[in-house]
CSV table of C-alpha atoms in Angstrom, one decimal:
chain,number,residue,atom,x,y,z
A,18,UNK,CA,-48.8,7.0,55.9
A,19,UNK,CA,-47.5,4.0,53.9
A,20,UNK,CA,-44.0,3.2,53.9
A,21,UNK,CA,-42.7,2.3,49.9
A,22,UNK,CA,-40.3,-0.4,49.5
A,23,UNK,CA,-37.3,1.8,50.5
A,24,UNK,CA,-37.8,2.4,54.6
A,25,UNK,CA,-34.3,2.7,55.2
A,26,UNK,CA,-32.8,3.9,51.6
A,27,UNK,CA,-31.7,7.4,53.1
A,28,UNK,CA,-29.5,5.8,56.1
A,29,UNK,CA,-27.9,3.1,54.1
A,30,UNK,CA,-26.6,5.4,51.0
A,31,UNK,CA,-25.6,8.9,53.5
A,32,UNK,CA,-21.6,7.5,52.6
A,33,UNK,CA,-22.5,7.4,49.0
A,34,UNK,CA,-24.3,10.8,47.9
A,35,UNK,CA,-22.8,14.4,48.4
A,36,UNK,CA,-26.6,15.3,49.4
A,37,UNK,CA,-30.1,13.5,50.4
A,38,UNK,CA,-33.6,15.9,50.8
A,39,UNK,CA,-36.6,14.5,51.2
A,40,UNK,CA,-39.4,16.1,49.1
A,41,UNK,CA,-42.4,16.5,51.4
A,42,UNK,CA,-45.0,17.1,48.5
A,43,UNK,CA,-48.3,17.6,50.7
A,44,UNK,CA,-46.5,20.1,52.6
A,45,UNK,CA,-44.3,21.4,49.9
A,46,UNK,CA,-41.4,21.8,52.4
A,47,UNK,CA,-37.4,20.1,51.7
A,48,UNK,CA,-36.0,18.6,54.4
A,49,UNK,CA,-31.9,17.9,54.3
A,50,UNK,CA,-30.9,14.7,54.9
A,51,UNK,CA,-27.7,14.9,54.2
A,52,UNK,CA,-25.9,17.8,53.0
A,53,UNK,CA,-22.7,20.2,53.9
A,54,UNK,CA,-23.0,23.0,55.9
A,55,UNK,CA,-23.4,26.0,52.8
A,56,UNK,CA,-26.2,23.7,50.6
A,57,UNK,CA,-28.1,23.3,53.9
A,58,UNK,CA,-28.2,27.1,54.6
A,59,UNK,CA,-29.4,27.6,51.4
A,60,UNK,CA,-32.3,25.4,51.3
A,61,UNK,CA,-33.2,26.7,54.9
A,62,UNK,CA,-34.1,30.1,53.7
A,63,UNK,CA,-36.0,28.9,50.8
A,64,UNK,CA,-39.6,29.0,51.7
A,65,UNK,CA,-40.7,26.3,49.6
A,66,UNK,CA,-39.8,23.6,47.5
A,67,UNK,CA,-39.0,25.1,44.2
A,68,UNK,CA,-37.5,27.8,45.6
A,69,UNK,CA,-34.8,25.6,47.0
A,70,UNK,CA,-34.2,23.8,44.2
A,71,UNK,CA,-33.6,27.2,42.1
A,72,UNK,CA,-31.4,28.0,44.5
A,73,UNK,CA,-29.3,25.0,44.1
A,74,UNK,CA,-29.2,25.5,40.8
A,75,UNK,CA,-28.0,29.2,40.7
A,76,UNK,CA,-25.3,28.4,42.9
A,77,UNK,CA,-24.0,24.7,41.1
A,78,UNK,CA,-25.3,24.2,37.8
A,79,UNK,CA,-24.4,26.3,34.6
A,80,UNK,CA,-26.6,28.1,32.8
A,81,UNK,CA,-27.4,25.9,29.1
A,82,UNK,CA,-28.1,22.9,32.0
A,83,UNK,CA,-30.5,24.5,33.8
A,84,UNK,CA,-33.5,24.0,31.9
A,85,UNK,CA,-33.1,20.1,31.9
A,86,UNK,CA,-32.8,20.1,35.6
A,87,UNK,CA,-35.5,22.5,36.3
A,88,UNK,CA,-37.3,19.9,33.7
A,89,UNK,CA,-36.4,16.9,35.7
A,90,UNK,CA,-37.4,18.9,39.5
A,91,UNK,CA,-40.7,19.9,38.3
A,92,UNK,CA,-43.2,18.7,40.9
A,93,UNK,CA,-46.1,19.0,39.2
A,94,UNK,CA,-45.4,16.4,36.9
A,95,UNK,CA,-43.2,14.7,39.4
A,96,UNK,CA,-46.1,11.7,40.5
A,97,UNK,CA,-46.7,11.0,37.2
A,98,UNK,CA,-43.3,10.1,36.0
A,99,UNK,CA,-42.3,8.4,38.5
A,100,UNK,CA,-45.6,6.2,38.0
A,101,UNK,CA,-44.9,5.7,34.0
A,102,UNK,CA,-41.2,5.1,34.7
A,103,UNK,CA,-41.3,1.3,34.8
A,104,UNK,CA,-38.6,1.1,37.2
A,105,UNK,CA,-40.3,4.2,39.3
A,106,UNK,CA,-37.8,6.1,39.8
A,107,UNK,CA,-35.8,9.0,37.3
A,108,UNK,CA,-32.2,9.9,36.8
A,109,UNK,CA,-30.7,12.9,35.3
A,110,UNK,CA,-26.9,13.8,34.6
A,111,UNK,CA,-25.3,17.3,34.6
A,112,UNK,CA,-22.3,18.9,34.9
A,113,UNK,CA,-21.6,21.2,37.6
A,114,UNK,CA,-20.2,24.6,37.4
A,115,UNK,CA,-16.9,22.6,39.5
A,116,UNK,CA,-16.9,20.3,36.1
A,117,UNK,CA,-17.7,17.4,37.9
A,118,UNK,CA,-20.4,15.2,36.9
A,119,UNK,CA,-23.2,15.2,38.9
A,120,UNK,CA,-26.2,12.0,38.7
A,121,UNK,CA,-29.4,13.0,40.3
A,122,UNK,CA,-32.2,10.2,41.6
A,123,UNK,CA,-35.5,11.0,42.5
A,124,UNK,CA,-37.3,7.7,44.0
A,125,UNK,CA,-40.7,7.3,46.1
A,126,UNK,CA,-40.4,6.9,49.5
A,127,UNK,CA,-43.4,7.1,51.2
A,128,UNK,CA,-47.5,7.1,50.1
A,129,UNK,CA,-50.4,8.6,51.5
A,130,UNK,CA,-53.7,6.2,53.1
A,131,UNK,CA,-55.5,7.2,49.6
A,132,UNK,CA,-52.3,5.6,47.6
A,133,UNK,CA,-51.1,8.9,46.3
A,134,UNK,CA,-47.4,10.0,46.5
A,135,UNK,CA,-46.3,12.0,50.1
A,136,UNK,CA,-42.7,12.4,50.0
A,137,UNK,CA,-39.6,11.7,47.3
A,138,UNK,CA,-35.9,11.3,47.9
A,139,UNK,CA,-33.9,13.1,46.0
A,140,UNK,CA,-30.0,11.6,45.9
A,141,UNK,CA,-27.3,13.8,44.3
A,142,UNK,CA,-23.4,11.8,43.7
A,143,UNK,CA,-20.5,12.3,41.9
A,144,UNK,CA,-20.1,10.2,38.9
A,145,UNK,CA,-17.3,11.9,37.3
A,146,UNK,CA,-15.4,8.4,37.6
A,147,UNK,CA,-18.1,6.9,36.2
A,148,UNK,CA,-19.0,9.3,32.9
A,149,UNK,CA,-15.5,9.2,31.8
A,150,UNK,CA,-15.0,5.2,32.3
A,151,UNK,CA,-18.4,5.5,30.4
A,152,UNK,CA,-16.8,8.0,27.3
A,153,UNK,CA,-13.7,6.3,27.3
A,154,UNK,CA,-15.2,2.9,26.7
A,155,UNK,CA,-17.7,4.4,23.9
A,156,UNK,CA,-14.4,6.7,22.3
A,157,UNK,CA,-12.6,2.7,22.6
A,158,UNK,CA,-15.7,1.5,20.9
A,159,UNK,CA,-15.6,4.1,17.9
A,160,UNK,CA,-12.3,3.8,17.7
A,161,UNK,CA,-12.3,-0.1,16.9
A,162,UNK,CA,-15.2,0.6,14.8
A,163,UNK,CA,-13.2,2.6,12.5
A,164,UNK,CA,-10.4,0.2,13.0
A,165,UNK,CA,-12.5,-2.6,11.7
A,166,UNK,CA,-14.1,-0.4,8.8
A,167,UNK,CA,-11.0,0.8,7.8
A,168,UNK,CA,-9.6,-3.1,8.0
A,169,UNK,CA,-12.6,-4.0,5.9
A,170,UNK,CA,-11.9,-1.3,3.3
A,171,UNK,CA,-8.3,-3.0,2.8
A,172,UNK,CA,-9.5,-6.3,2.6
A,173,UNK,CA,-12.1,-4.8,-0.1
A,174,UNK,CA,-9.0,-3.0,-1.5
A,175,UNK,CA,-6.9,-6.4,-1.8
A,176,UNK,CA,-9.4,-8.2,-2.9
A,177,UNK,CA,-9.3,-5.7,-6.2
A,178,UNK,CA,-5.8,-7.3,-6.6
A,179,UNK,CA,-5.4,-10.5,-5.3
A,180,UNK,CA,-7.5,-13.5,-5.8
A,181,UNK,CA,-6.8,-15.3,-2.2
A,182,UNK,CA,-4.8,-14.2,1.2
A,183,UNK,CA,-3.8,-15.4,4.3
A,184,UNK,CA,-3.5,-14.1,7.7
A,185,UNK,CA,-0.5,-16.6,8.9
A,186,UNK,CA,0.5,-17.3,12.5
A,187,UNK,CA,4.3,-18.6,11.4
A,188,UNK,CA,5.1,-19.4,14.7
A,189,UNK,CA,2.2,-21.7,15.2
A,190,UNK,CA,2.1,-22.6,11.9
A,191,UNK,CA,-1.7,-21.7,11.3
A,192,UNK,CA,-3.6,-19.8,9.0
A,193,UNK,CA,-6.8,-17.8,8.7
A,194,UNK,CA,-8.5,-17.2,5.3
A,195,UNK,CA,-9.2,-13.8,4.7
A,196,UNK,CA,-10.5,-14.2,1.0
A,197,UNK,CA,-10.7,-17.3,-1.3
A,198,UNK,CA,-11.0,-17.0,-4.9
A,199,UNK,CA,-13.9,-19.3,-6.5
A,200,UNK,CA,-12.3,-21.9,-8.4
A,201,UNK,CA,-10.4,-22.5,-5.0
A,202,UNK,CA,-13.1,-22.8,-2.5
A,203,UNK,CA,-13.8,-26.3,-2.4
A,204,UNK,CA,-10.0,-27.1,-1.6
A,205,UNK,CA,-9.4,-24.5,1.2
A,206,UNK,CA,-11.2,-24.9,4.8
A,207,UNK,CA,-11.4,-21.1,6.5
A,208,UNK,CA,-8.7,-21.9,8.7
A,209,UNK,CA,-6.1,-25.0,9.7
A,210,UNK,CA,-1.9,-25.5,9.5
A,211,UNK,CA,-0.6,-23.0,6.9
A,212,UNK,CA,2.4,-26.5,5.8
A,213,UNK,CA,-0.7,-28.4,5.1
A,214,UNK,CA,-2.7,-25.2,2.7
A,215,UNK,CA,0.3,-25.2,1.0
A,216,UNK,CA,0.7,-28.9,0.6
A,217,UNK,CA,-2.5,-29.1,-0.9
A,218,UNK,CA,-2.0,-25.8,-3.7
A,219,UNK,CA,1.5,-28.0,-4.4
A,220,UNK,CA,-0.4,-31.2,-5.5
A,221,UNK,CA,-3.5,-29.7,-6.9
A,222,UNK,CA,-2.5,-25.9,-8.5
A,223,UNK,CA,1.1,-25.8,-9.3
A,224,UNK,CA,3.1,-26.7,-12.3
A,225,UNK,CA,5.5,-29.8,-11.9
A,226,UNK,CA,8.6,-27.5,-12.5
A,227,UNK,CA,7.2,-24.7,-9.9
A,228,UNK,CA,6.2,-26.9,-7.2
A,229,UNK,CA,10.2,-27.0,-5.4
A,230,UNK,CA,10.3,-23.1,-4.7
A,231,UNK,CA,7.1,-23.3,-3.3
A,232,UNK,CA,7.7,-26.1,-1.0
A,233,UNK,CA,10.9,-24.3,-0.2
A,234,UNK,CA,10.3,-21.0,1.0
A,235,UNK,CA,6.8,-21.3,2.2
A,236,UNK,CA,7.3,-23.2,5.4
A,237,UNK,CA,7.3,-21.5,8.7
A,238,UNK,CA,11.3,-21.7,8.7
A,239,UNK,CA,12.1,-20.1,5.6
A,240,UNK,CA,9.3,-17.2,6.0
A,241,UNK,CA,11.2,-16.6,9.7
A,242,UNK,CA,14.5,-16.4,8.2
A,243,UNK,CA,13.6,-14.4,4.8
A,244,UNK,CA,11.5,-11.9,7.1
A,245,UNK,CA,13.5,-11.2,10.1
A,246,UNK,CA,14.3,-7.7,11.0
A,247,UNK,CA,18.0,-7.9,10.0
A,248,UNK,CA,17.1,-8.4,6.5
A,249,UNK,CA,13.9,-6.1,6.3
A,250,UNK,CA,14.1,-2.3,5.2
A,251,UNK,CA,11.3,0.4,4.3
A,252,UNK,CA,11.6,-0.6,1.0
A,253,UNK,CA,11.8,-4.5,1.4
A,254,UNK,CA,9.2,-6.2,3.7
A,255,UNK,CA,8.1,-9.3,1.7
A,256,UNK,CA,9.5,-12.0,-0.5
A,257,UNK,CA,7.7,-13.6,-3.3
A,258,UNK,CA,7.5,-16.6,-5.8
A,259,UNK,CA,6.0,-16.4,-9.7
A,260,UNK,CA,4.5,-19.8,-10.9
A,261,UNK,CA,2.4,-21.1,-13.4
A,262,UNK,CA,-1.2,-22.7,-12.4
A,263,UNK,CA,-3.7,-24.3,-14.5
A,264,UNK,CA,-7.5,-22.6,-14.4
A,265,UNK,CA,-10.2,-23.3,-16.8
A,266,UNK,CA,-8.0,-25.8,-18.8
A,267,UNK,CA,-6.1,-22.5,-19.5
A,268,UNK,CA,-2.2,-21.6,-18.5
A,269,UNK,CA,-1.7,-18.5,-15.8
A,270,UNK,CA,1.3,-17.4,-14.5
A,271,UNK,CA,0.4,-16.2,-10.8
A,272,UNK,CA,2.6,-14.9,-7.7
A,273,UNK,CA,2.1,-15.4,-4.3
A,274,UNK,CA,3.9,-12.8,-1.7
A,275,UNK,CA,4.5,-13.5,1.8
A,276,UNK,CA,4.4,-9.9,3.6
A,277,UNK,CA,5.5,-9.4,7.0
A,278,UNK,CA,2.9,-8.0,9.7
A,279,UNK,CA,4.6,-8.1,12.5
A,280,UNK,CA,8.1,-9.6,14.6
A,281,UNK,CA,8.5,-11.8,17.8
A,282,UNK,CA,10.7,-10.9,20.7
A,283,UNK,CA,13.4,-12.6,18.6
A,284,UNK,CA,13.2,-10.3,15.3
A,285,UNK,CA,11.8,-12.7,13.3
A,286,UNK,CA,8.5,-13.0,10.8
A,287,UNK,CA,5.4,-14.1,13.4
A,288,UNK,CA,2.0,-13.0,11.6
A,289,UNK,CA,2.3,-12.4,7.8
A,290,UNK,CA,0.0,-12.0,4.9
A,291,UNK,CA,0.7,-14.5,2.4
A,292,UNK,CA,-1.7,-12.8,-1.1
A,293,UNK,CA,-2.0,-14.6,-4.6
A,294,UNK,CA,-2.6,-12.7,-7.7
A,295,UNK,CA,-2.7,-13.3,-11.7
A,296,UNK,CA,0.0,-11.4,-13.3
A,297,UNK,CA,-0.2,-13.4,-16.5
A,298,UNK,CA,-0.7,-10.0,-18.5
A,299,UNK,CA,2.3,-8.5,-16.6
A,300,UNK,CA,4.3,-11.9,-17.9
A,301,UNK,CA,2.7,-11.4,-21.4
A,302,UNK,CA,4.1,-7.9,-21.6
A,303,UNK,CA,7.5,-8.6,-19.9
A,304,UNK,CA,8.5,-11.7,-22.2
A,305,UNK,CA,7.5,-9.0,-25.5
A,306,UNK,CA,9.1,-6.8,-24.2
A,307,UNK,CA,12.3,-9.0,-23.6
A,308,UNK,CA,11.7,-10.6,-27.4
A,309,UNK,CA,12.1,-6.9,-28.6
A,310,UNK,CA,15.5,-6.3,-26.8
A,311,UNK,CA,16.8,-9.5,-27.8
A,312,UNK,CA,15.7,-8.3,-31.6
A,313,UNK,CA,17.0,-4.8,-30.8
A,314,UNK,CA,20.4,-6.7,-29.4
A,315,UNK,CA,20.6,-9.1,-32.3
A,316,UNK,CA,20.5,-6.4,-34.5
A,317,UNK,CA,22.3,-4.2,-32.9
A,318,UNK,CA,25.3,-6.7,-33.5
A,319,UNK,CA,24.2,-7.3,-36.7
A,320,UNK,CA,24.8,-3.4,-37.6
A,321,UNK,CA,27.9,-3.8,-35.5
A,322,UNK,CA,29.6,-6.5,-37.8
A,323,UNK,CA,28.4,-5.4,-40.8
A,324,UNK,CA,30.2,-1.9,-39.4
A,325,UNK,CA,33.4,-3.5,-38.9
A,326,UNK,CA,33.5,-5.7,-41.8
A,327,UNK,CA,32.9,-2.2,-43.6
A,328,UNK,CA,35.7,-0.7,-41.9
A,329,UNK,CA,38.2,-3.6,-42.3
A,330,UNK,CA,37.3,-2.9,-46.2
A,331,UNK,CA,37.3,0.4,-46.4
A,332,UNK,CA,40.7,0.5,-44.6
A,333,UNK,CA,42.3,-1.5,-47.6
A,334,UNK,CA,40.3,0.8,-50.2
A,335,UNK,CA,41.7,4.1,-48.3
A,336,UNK,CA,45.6,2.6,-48.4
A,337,UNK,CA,45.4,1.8,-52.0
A,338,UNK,CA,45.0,5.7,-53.3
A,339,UNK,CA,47.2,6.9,-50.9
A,340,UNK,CA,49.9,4.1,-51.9
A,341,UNK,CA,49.3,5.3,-55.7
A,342,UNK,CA,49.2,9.1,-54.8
A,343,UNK,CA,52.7,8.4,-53.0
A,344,UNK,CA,54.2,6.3,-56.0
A,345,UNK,CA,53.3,9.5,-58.3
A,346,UNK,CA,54.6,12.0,-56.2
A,347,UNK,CA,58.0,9.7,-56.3
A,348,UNK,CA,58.4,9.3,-60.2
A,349,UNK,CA,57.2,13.6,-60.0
A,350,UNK,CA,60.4,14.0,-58.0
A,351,UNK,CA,62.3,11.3,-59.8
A,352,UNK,CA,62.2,13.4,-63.5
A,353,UNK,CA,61.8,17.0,-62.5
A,354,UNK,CA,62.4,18.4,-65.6
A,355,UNK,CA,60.3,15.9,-67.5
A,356,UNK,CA,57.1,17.7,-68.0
A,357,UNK,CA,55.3,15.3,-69.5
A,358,UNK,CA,56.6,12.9,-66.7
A,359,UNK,CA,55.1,15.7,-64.5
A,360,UNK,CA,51.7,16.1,-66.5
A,361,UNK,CA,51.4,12.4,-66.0
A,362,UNK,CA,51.8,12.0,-62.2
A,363,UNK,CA,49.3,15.1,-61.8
A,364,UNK,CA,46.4,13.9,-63.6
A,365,UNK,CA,47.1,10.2,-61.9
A,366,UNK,CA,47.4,12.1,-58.6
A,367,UNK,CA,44.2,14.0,-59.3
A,368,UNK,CA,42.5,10.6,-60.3
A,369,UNK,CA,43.5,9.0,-57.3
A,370,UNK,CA,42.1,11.7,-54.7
A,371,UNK,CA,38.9,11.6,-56.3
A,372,UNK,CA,38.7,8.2,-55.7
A,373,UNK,CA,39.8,8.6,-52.0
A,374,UNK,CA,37.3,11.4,-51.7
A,375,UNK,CA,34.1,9.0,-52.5
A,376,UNK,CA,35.7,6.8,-50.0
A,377,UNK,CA,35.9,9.2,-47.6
A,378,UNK,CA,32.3,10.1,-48.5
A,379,UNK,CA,31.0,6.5,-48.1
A,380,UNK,CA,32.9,6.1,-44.7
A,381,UNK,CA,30.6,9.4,-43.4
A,382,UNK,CA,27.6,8.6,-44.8
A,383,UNK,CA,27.8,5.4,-42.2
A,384,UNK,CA,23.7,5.9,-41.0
A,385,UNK,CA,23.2,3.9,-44.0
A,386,UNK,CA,25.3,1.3,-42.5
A,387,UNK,CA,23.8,1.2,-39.3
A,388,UNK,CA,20.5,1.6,-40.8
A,389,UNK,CA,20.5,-1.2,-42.7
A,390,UNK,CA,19.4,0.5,-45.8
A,391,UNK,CA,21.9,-1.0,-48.8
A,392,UNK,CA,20.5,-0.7,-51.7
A,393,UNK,CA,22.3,-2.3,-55.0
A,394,UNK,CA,21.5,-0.3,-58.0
A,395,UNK,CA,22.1,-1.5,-61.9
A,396,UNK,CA,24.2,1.4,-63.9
A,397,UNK,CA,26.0,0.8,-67.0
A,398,UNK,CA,29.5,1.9,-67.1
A,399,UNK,CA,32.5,2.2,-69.4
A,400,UNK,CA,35.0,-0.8,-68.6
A,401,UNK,CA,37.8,0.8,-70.1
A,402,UNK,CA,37.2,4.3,-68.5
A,403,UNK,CA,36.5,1.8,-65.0
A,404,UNK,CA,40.2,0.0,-65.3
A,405,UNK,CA,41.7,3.5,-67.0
A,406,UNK,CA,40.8,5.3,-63.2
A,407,UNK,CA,41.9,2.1,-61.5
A,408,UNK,CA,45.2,1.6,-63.4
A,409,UNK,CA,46.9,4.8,-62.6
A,410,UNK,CA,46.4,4.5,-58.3
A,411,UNK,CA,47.5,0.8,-58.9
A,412,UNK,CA,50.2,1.0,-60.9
A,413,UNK,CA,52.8,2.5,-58.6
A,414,UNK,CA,52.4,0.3,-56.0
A,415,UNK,CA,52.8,-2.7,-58.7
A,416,UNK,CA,55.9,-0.8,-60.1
A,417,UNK,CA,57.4,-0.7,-56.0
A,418,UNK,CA,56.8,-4.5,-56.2
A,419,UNK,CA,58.1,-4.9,-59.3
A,420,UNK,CA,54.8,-6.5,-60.9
């Protein structure tokens, strides 16, 4: 017979595989190389090859594995594989009915004078260790996958609202470009010293009067400061600056916000996102908005004098019939048994709380006031009957005074 490449294959690995038969395949007989005391029994009183290996199986492999085992030991087809196999020799790996996992090699050993295959070692280990280290590197492996989708789905999601951002190393004062809007391409390398980015934006981006606040609070001292833990909450986690920029000839007012990632040993800012939008329609809406309220305010004081010059007037207006209503009641008291004296200070008495009635009517009908809705209407009127209603509440206060 014709030794194969492996003369000494079944001496060399007897510390490394829980059991080692040789497959004598002319002879269809298993001989144990290796193998406790129970497994050797049991391919003892198996009369031939297949016999032992069904054995096997019954007593260590569960029932849904069975077929691919029986699959792999079939020795009919057994030559033939081994030939296709480019590295000539097959593996299979199972779990036991112990729940260990179990890798089974069959290699050549041995060919006959006319070059066919005499006898096959088969080599059963445990590779539990191995299978696990295996899953738990492809589970790590999916698991950064969907880290890095789900990374790229916010950076797709960010890019929806902000035109640029940075991935900043404050410490080391470094930047990575995550995104870079168009019309700032040319002027922003993918990566270099996050002072000298913003150095550049400064000189080429910025409007004269913004430039100081950015110069101010985006270098890696400020960020550290502003960002540190003692002045973070769940609320708070970033600072930002507004600014005007000039694109396409054309006026925007943009912000830039500097948001933390994460803190050194020393509770400070190390890694932050620094993410530049366009809010000019936000600033178009909020500047409306605060022309309307200063309207609203301006004439809501407007209202406001006009109500208390009303009320300073109407104060006067109110005395004056009360005064004359008063000064009537007086000269009533003063003739009491002058009943025309008595007629007299009636009907002026009468005249005078009409009047203050219409006052007090003007003085609730204020909605008018506040409105703004005066309107001055043309009526003719009788001059004499006018001063005639006027003379009466008058006239005892110019009597008191001695007019």
């Amino acid at each position: 017979m014709q030794e194969a490449a492996y003369p000494s294959l079944s001496e060399s690995l007897r510390n490394v595989y829980l059991l080692q038969v040789r497959l004598c395949l002319a002879q269809d007989r298993m001989e144990v190389l290796q193998a406790k005391a129970p497994v050797r029994a049991l391919i003892a009183a198996a009369p031939d090859v297949e016999s032992a290996i069904r054995q096997l199986a019954d007593a260590f492999v569960p029932e849904e594995t069975k077929p691919a085992c029986a699959a792999f030991a079939d020795l009919a087809s057994l030559p033939r594989r081994l030939e296709e196999k480019p590295e000539h020799y097959l593996t299979i790996v199972f779990r036991a009915l112990d729940g260990r996992w179990l890798l089974a090699t069959a290699l050549p050993e041995t060919y006959a004078a006319d070059g066919s295959l005499a006898t096959v070692l088969a080599l059963v280990r445990d590779a539990t260790p191995q299978i696990i280290e295996r899953r738990t590197a492809q589970q790590n492996l999916v698991h950064a996958y969907e880290q890095l989708e789900e990374s790229v789905n916010i950076l797709h999601s960010l890019q929806n609202i902000y035109f640029t951002g940075f991935y900043v190393d404050v410490v080391h004062d470094r930047y990575k470009a995550l995104f870079v809007a168009p019309w700032l391409t040319e002027m922003t390398p993918q990566e270099g010293r996050f002072s000298t980015i913003v150095q550049t934006y400064v000189e080429n981006c910025i409007f004269p009067d913004d430039r100081a606040e950015w110069l101010q609070k985006l270098t890696p001292a400020y960020i550290r400061a502003a960002l540190q833990r003692e002045n973070l909450s769940l609320v708070r986690q970033s600072f930002s600056i507004d600014y005007r920029s000039i694109r396409h000839g054309q006026q925007r007012w943009c912000r830039i916000s500097v948001i933390v990632v994460d803190l050194d040993a020393s509770d400070c800012a190390s890694h932050v996102l620094a993410v530049l939008e366009d809010i000019t329609e936000y600033k178009t809406r909020k500047l409306e908005q605060q022309r309307r309220l200063a309207e609203a305010a301006q004439a809501a004081q407007q209202a406001n004098a006009a109500k208390t010059e009303f009320l300073h007037r109407i104060s006067h207006d109110i005395r004056t019939p009360i005064n004359g209503i008063q000064g009537m009641l007086h000269i009533a008291d003063h003739y009491p048994d002058d009943p025309v004296r008595q007629k007299q200070c009636r009907d002026k008495i009468r005249s005078a709380s009409s009047y203050l009635l219409d006052l007090v009517n003007d003085v609730l009908n204020m909605s008018k006031l506040e409105s703004g809705n005066f309107a001055m209407e043309l009526q003719p009127f009788d001059m004499d009957e006018l001063l005639g209603q006027i003379n009466p509440i008058m006239e005892a206060q110019a009597v008191e005074k001695g007019v």
